[in-house]
XYZ file of C-alpha atoms in Angstrom:
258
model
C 21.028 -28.726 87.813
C 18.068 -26.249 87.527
C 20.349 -23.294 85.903
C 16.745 -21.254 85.736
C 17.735 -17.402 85.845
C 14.281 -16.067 86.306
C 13.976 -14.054 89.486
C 11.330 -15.657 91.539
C 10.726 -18.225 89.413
C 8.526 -21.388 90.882
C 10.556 -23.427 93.569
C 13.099 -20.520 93.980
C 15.046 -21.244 97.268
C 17.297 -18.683 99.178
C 21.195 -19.178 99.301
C 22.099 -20.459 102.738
C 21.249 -18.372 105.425
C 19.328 -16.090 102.895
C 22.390 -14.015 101.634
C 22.984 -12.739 98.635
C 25.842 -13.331 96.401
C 27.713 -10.722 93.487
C 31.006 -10.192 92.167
C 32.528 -7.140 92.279
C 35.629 -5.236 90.013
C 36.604 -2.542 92.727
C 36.882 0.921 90.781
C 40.166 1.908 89.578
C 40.294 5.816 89.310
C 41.493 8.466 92.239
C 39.315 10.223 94.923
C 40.071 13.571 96.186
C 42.373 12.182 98.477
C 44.183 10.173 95.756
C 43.652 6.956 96.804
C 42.239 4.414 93.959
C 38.652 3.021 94.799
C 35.061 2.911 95.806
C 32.759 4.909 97.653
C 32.698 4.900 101.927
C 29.108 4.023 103.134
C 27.431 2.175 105.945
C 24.818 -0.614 105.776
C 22.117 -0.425 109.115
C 20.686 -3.814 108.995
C 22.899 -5.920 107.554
C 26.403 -7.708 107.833
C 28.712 -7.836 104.644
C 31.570 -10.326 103.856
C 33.963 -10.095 101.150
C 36.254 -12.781 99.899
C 39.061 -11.266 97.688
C 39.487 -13.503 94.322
C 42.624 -11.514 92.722
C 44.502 -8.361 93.319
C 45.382 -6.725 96.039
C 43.979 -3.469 98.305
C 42.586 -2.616 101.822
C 39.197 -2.439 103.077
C 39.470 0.951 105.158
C 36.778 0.815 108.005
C 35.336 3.528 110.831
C 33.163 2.836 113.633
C 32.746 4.168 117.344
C 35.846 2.170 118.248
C 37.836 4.315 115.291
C 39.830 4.207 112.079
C 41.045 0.434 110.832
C 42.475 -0.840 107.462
C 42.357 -4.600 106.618
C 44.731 -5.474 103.994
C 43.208 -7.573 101.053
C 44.561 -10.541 99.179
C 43.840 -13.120 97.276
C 42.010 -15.516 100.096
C 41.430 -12.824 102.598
C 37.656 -13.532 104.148
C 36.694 -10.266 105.823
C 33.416 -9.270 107.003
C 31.746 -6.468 109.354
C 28.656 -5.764 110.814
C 26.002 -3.108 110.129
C 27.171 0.664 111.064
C 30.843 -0.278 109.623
C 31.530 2.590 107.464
C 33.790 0.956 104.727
C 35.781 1.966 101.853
C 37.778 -0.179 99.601
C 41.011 0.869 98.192
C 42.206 -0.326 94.868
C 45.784 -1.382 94.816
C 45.686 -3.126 91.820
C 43.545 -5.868 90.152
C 40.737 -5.880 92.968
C 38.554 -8.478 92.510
C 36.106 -9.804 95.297
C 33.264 -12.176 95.896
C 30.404 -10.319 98.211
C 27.864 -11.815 100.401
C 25.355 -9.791 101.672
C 23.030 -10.420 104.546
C 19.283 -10.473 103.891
C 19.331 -11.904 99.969
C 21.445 -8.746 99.074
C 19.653 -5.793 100.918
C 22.786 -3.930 100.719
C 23.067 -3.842 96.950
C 18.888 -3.138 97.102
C 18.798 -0.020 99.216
C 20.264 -0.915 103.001
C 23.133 1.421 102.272
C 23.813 5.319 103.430
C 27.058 7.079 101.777
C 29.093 9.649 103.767
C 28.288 12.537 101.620
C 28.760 16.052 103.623
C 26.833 16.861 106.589
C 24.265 19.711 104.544
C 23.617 16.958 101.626
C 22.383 14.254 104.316
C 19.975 16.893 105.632
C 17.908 17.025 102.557
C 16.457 13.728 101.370
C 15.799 14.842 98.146
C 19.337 16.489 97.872
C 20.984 12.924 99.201
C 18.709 11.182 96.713
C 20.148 13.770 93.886
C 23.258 12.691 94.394
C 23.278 9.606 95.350
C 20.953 7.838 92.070
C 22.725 7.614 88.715
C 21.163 7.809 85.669
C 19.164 4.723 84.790
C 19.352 3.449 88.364
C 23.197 2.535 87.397
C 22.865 -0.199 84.744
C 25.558 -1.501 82.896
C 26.515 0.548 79.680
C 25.438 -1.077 76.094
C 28.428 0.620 74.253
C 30.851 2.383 76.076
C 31.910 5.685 74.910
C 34.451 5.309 71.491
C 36.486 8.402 72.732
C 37.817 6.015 75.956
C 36.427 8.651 78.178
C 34.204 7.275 81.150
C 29.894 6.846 80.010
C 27.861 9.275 81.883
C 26.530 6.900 84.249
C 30.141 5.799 84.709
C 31.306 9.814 85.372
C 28.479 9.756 87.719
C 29.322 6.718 90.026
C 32.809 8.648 90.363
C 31.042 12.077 91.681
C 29.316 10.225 93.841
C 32.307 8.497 94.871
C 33.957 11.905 95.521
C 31.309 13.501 97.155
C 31.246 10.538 99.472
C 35.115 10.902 100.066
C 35.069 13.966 101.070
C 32.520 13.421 104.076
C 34.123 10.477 105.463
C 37.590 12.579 105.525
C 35.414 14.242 107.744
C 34.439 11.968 109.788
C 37.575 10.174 110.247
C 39.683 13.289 110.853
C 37.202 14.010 114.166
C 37.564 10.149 115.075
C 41.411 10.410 115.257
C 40.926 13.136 116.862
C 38.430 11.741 119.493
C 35.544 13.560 118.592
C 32.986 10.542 117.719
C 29.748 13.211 117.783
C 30.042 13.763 113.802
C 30.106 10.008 113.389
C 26.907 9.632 116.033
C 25.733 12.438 114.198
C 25.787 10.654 110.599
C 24.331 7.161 112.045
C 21.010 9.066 113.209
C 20.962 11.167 109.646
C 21.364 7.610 108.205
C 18.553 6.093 110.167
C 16.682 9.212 109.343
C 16.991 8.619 105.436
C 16.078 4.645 105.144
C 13.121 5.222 107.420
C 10.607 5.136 104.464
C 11.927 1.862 103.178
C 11.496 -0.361 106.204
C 8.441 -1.867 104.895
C 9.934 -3.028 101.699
C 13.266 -4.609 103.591
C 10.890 -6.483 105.833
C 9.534 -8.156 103.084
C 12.848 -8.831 101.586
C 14.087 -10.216 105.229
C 10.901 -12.597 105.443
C 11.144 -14.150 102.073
C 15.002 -14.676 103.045
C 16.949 -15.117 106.067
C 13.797 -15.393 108.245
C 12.704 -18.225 106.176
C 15.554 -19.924 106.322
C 15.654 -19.498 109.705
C 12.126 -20.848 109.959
C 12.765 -24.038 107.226
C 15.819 -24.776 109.500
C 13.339 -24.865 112.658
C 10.721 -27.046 111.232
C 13.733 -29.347 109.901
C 14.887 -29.634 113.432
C 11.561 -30.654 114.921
C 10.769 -33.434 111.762
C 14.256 -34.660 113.005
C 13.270 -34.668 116.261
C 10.137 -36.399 116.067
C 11.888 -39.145 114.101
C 10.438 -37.765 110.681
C 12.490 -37.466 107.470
C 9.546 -36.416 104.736
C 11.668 -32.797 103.755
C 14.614 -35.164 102.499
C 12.219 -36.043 100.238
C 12.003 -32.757 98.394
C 15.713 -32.029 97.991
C 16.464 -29.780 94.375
C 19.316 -28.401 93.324
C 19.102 -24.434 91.970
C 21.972 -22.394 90.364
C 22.728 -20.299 87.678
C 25.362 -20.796 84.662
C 25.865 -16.793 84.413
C 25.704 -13.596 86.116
C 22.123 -12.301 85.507
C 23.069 -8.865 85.045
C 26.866 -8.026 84.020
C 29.426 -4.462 85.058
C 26.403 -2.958 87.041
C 27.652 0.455 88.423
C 27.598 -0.052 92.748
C 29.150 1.933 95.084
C 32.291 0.373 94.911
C 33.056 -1.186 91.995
C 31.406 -2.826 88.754
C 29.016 -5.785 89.926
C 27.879 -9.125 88.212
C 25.093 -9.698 90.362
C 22.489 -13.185 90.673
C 18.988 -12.596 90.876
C 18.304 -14.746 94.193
C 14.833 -13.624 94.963
């Protein structure tokens, strides 16, 4: 098996479908509301599945039909489609395999967090608070004191910040008022306008290829032709290429598939 780990390296193929692939250790400190977990935020373009490999939590979700929590166990498959606000809670021991639509858009910039209402108005306040220091790479030594690294301390602000907006947001669901949540999707669309460009590419070279390999196969079939058989390979990797990255919910081991 071809266990290359160079991004983009000559013959790279896309996972099936084009989706991207990470596995994620769901944050264990306390929000504001003191529940254990990640941050709430919304992907626009693309769906998200998690399959839960140990411990135990929920996967709390808004959208225009209103407030749901999925519990999550070991086996659980769970997925939603883009404009899901979600928020995993960490029960204990949370430990999940992601797939991502569109070779892992959502870990690559297709993702809006519920911060407060004045903080989404201002890109360059959203972008303040939303980037953490060295674009939230893993830590080379971890603080000797125990206390959390700065990027660490800064993933859990962000986390907080993010909290507190989607209490927002949920409090005016339950209470039938769905205008604040409208009212976030078009301050979401607003903020990932500049990076449409960039996403197409990422959408071409992935699902829309795959797409567009499976089509091709499908006619060769149909006109009695085999030839792509032919060029069958076998790509993988033996390790995560990058190891505890800081996301929005957790601590990611994440593939470079592209």
């Amino acid at each position: 098996m071809n266990t290359s780990t160079e991004s983009g390296a000559p013959g790279m193929v896309p996972l099936p479908g084009g989706v991207g692939v990470s596995q994620l250790r769901v944050y264990g400190t306390t929000a504001p509301d003191g529940l254990v977990g990640g941050t709430p935020h919304l992907h626009l373009c693309c769906t998200e599945a998690y399959v839960v490999q140990a411990g135990a939590g929920t996967v709390q979700t808004l959208t225009m039909s209103g407030f749901e929590q999925t519990v999550l166990r070991p086996g659980t498959v769970v997925w939603f489609t883009p404009g899901t606000i979600h928020r995993l809670v960490n029960h204990g021991g949370l430990e999940i395999t992601v797939l991502m639509q569109n070779s892992g858009l959502p870990e690559a910039g297709d993702a809006v967090l519920t911060f407060p209402p004045a903080v989404l108005a201002d890109p360059q306040r959203y972008a303040a608070a939303a980037t953490l220091p060295g674009g939230g790479a893993p830590d080379d030594v971890p603080p000797s004191d125990g206390a959390p690294s700065a990027t660490l301390a800064a993933a859990y602000a962000r986390r907080d910040l993010a909290v507190l907006g989607f209490e927002r947001l949920r409090a005016a669901a339950d209470a039938g008022d769905f205008g604040p949540l409208q009212d976030f999707h078009r301050a979401a669309a607003r903020l990932v306008a500049p990076h449409l460009p960039r996403w197409r590419e990422r959408f071409a070279a992935g699902a829309l290829r795959a797409a567009q390999d499976t089509a091709a196969q499908l006619d060769a079939l149909a006109a009695g032709r085999s030839e792509h058989l032919a060029a069958a390979t076998v790509r993988g990797f033996a390790v995560p290429g990058e190891q505890g990255r800081h996301g929005m919910c957790g601590l990611l081991n994440t593939y470079p598939i592209r």
